[in-house]
Short mmCIF file of C-alpha atoms and ligand atoms in Angstrom, two decimals:
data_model
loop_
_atom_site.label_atom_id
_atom_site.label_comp_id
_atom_site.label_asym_id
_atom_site.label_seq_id
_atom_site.Cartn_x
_atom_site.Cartn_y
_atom_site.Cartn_z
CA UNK A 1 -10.92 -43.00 -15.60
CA UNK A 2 -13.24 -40.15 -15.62
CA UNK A 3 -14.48 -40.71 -12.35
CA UNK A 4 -10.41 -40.84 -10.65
CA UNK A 5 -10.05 -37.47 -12.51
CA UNK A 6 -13.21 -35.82 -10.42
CA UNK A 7 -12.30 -37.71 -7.73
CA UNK A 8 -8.83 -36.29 -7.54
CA UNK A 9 -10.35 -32.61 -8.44
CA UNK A 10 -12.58 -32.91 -5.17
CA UNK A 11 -9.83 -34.06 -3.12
CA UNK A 12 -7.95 -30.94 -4.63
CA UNK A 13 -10.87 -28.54 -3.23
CA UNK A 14 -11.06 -30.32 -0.17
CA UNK A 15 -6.93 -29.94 0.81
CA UNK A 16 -6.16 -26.57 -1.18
CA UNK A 17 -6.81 -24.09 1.15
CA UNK A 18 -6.79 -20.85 -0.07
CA UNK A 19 -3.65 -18.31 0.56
CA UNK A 20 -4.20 -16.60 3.19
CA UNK A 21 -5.32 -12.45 2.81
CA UNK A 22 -3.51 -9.57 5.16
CA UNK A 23 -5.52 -6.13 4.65
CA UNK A 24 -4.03 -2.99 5.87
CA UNK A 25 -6.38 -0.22 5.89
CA UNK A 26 -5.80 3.37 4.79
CA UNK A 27 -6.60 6.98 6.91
CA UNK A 28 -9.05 8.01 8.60
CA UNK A 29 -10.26 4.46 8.38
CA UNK A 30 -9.99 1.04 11.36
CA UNK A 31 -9.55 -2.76 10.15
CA UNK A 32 -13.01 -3.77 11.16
CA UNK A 33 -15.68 -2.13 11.31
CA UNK A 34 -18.52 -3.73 9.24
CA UNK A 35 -19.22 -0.36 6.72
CA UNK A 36 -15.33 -0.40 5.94
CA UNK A 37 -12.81 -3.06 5.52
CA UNK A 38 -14.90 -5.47 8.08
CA UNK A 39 -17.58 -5.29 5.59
CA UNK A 40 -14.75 -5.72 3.37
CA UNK A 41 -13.42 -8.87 5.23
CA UNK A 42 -16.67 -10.18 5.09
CA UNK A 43 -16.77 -9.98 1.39
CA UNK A 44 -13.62 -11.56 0.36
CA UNK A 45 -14.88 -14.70 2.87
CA UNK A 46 -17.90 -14.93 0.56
CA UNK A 47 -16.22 -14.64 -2.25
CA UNK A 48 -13.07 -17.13 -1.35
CA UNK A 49 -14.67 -19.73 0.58
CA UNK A 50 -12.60 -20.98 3.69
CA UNK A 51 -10.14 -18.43 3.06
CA UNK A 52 -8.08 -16.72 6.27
CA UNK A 53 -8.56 -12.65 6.64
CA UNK A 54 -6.63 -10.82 8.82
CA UNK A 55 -7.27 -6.96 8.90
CA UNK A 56 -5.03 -5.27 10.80
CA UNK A 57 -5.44 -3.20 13.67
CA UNK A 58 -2.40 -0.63 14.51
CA UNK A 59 -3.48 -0.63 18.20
CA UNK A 60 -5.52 -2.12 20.47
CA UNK A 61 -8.35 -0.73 20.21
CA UNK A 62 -10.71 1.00 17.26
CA UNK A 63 -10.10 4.11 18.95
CA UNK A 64 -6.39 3.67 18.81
CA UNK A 65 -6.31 2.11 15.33
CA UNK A 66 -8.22 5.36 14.03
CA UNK A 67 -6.11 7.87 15.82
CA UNK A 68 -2.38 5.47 14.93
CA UNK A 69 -4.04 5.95 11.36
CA UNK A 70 -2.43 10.03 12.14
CA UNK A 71 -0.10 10.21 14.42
CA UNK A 72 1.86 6.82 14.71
CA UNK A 73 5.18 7.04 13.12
CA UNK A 74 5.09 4.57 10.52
CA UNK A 75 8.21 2.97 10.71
CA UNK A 76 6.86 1.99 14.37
CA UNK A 77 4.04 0.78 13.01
CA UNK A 78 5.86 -1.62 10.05
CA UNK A 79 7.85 -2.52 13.24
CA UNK A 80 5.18 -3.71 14.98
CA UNK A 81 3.36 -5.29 11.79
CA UNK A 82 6.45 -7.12 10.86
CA UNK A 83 7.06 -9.15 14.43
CA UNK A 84 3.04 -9.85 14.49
CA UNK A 85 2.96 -11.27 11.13
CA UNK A 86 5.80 -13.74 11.49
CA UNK A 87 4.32 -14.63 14.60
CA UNK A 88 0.92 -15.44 13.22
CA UNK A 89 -0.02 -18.84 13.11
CA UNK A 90 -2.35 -18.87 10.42
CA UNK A 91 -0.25 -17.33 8.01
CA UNK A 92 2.93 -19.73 8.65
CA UNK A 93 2.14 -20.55 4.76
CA UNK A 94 2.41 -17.77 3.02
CA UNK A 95 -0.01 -14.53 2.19
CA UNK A 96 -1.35 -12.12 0.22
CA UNK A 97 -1.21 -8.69 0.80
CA UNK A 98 -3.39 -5.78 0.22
CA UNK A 99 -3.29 -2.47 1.46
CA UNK A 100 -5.50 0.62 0.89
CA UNK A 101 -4.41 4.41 0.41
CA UNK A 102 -1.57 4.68 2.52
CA UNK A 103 -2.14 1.13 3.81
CA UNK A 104 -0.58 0.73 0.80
CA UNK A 105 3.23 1.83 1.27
CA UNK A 106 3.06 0.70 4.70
CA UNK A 107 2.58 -2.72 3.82
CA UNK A 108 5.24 -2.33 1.14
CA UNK A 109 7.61 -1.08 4.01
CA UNK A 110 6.80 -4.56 5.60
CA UNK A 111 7.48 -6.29 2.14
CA UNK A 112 10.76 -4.58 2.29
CA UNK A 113 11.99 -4.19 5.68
CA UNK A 114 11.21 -7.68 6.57
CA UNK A 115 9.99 -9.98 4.03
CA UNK A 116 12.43 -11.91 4.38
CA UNK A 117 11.65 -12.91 7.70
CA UNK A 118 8.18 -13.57 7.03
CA UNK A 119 6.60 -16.63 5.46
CA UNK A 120 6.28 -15.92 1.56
CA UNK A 121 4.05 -12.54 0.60
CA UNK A 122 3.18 -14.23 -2.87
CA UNK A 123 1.01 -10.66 -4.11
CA UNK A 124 1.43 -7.12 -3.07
CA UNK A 125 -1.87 -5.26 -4.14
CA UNK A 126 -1.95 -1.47 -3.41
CA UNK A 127 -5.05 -0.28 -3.50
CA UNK A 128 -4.78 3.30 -5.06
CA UNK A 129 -1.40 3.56 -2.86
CA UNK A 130 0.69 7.02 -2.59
CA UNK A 131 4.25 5.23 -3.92
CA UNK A 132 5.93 8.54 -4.56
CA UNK A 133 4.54 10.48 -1.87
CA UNK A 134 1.09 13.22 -1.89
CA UNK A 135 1.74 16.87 -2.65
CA UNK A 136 -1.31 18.37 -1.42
CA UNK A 137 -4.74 16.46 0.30
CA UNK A 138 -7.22 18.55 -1.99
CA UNK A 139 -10.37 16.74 -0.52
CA UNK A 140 -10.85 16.48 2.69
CA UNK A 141 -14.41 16.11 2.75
CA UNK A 142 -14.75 12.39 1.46
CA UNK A 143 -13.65 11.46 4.60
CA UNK A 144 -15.95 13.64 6.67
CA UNK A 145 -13.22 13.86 9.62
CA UNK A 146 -12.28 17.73 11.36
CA UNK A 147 -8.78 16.23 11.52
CA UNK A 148 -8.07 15.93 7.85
CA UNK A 149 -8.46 19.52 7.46
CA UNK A 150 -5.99 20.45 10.33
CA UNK A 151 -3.66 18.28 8.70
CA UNK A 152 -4.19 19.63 5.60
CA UNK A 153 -2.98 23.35 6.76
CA UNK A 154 -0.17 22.27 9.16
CA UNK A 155 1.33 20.13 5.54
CA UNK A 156 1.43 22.77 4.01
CA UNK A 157 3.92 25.05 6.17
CA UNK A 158 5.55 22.67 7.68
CA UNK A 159 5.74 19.39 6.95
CA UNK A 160 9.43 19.33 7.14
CA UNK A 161 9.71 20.46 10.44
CA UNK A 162 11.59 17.50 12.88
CA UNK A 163 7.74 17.69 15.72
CA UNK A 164 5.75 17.48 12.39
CA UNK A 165 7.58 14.53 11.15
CA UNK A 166 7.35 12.64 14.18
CA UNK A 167 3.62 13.44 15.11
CA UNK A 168 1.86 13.15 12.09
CA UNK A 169 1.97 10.30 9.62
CA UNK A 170 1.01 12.20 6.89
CA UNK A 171 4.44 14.35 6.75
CA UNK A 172 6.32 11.14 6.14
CA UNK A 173 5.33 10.83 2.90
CA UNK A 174 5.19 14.25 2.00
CA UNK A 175 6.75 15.04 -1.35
CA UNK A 176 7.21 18.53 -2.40
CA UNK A 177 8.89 18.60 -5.69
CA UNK A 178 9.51 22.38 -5.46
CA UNK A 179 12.37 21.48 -2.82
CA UNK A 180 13.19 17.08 -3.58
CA UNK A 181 16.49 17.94 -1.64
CA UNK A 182 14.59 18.58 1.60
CA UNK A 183 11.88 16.02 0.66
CA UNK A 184 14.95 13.65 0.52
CA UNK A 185 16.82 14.40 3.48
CA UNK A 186 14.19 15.60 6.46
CA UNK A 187 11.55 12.92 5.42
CA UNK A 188 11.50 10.34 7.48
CA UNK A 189 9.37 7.29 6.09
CA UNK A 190 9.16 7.51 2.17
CA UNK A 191 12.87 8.03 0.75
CA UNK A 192 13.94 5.53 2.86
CA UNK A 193 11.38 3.30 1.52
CA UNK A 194 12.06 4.38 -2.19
CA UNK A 195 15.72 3.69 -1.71
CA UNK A 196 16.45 7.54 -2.03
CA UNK A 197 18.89 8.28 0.55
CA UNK A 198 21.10 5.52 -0.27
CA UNK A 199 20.04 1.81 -2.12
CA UNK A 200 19.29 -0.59 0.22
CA UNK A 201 19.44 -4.34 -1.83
CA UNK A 202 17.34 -5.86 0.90
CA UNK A 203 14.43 -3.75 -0.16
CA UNK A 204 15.08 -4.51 -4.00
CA UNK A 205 15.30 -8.65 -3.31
CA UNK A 206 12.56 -8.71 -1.32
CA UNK A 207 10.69 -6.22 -3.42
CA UNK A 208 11.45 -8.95 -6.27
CA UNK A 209 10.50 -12.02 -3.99
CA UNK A 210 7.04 -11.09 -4.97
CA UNK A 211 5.01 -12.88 -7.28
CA UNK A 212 3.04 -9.73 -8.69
CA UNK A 213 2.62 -6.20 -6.79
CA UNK A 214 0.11 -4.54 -8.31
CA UNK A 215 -0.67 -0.87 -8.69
CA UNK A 216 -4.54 0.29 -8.88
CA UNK A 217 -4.99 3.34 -9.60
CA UNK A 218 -8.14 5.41 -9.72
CA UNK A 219 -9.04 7.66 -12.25
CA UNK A 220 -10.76 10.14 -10.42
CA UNK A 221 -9.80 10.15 -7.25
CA UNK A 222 -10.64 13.33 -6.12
CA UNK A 223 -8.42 12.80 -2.19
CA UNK A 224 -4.90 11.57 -3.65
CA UNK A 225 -2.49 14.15 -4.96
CA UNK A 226 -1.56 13.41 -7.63
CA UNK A 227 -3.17 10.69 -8.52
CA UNK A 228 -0.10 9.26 -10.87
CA UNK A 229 1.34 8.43 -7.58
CA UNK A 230 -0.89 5.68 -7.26
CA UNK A 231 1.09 4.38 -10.48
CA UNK A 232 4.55 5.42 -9.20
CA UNK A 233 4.43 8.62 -11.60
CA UNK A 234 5.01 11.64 -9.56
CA UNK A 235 5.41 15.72 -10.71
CA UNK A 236 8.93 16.33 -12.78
CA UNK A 237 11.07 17.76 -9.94
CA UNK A 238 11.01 21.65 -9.54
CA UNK A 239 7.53 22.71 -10.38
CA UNK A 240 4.24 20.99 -9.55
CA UNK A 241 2.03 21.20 -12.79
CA UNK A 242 4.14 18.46 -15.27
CA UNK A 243 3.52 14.87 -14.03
CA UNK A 244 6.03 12.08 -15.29
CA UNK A 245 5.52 8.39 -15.65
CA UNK A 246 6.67 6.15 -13.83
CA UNK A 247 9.65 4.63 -16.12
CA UNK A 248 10.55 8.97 -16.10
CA UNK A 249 11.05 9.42 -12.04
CA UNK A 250 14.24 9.32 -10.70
CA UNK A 251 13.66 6.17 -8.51
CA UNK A 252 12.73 4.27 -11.37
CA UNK A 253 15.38 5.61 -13.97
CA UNK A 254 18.50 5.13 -11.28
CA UNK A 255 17.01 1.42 -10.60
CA UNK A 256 16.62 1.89 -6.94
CA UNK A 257 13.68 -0.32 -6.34
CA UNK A 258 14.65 -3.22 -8.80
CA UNK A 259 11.25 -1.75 -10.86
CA UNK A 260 12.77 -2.24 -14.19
CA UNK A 261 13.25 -5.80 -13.74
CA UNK A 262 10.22 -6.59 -11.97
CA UNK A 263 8.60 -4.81 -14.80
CA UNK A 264 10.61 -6.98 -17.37
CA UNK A 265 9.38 -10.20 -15.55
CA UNK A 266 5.90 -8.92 -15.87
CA UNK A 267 5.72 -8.96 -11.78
CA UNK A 268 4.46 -4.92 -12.05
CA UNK A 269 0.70 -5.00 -13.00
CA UNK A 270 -0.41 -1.55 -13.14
CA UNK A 271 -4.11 -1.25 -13.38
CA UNK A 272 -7.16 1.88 -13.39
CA UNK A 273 -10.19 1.97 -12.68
CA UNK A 274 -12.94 4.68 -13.08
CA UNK A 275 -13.83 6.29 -9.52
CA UNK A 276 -13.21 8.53 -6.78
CA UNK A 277 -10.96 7.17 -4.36
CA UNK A 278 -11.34 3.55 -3.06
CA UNK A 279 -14.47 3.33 -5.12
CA UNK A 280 -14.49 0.11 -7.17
CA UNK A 281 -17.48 -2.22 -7.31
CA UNK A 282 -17.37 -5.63 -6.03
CA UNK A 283 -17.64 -7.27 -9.32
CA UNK A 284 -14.45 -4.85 -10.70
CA UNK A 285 -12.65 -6.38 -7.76
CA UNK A 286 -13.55 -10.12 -8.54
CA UNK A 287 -12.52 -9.89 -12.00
CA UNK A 288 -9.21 -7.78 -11.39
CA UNK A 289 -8.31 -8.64 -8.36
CA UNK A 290 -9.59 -11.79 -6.77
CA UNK A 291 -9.45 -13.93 -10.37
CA UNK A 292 -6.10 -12.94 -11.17
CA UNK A 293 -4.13 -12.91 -8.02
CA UNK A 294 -6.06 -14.17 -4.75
CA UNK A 295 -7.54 -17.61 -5.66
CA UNK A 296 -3.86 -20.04 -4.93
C1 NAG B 1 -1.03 -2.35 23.15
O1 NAG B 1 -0.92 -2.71 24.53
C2 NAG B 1 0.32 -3.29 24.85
C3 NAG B 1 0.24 -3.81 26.28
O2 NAG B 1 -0.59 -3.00 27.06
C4 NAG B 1 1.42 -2.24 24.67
O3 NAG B 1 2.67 -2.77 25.01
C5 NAG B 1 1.42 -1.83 23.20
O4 NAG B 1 2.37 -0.81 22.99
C6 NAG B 1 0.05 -1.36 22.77
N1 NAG B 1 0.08 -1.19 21.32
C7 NAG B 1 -0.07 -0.02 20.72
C8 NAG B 1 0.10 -0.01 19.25
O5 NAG B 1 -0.34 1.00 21.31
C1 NAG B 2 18.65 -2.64 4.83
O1 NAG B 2 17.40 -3.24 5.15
C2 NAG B 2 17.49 -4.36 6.00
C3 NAG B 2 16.12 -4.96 6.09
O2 NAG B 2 15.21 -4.07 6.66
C4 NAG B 2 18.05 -3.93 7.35
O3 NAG B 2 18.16 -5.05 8.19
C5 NAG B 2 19.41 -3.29 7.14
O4 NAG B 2 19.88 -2.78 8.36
C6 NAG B 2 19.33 -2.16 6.10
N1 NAG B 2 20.65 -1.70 5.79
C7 NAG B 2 21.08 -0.48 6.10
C8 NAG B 2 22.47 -0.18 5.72
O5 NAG B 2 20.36 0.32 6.67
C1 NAG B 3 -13.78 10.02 -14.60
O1 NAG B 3 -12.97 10.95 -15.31
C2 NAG B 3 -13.05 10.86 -16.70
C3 NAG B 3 -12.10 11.86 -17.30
O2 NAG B 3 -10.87 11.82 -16.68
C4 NAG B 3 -14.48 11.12 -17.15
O3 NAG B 3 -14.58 10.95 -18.55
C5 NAG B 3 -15.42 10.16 -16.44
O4 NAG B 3 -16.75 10.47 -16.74
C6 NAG B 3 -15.22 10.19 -14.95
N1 NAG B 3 -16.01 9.13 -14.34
C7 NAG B 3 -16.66 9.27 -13.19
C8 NAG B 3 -17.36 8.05 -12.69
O5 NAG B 3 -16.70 10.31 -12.58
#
């Protein structure tokens, strides 16, 4: 008897192949080179043996990837993400999905847009994510790039502006909650997203489709603000000093993302961790992440 029950537990090792993992990686940043999320690839294939990785490239080249990282208007690029991933032949089972910075609400656009013509995204994980939008990019010098600087100044006048929107990615999730009308109506990636403008249900079901979407946030992140974005929390609108909760924003409070329920059902994990951003250790991320939500 005891020897059927191993038996049938190797047989289980041998045909369970783990879920599949799509990483999309944040700015300033490419899919694979081997001191970012290649090295990063590399790690999850240790630590998930004969699991699938795809990071993706917006691009095709590193060059390209770097450079759609800034000026690629996202909704192009969850258009493009969207037909490759229900093309993909080694995902035809299902995935998991993590993104990183704004990696993060991109690949919850794709969740949204067109998770329903994917195969199933069983976990979102968003990986210090900027959910309601950045109101300033304090801290440009963690990612030792001239670029973020430039960006940095031109956000500040004129994010708003129709060129800005459309050349740099960066505007499109702008939120300045001295002026939420404008935010609202001249933004042209993260109130759609956030079911601002009007409620799209599309977004909500597929939003709920999810097994778990998960929020990390980190505590001293020092390049996202403000960092209670990463949780969904975002500045009470008309001033910029008093932050609200999630469950106290607007998008939450109308219901526009299905959050309450998803909450309810226990699908919304949000978790910290101490750190500047995108600093976690490997063991934090095997015992938060991997354990919990990438291992079936
Ligand atoms: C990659 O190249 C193909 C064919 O040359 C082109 O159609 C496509 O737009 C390019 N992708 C990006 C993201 O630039
Ligand atoms: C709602 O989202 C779905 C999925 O992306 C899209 O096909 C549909 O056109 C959207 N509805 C409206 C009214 O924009
Ligand atoms: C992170 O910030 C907290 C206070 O918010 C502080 O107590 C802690 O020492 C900081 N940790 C690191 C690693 O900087």
């Amino acid at each position: 008897m005891k020897t059927l029950f191993i038996f049938l537990f190797v047989i289980k090792l041998i045909s369970a192949k783990p879920t599949s993992i799509v990483l999309w990686h944040g700015m300033g940043d490419t899919c694979c080179v081997s001191f970012s999320l290649g090295g990063f690839k590399l790690f999850l294939e240790k630590a998930i043996p004969g699991v699938y990785v795809d990071s993706l490239q917006i691009g095709n080249s590193t060059i390209e990837d770097l450079e759609n990282g800034y000026f690629l208007n996202p909704n192009t690029q969850v258009e493009k993400v969207c037909k490759y991933l229900a093309e993909h032949p080694k995902l035809k089972d299902g995935f998991n999905a993590i993104g990183f910075s704004q990696g993060s609400q991109f690949m919850r656009a794709v969740v949204q847009r067109c998770g329903h013509t994917l195969p199933t995204i069983k976990n979102l994980i968003s990986m210090g994510g900027q959910h309601q939008g950045v109101y300033g990019l304090p801290h440009c010098g963690a990612l030792m790039h001239p670029t973020c600087d430039y960006i940095r100044q031109l956000l500040n006048y004129a994010a708003y502006d129709t060129w800005v929107q459309h050349a740099l990615v960066q505007a499109t999730y702008w939120h300045d909650p001295l002026d939420e009308e404008t935010y609202i109506h001249k933004t042209i990636f993260l109130p759609d997203i956030n079911n601002e403008v009007f409620v799209n249900k599309t977004y909500i079901q597929n939003l709920n489709n999810l097994e778990h979407f998960v929020l990390v946030k980190f505590d001293n992140d020092t390049i996202v603000q403000p960092r209670e974005t990463e949780w969904f929390g975002f500045y009470e609108p008309g001033q910029s000093k008093k932050m609200l909760p999630m469950q106290e924003t607007r998008v939450y409070k109308e219901d526009r993302l299905g959050l309450k329920k998803m909450e309810k059902e226990g699908k919304l994990v949000l978790i910290s961790t101490e750190g500047d951003h995108l600093r976690f250790s490997d063991k934090w991320f095997i015992e938060n992440i991997i354990k919990p939500y990438l291992l079936n």
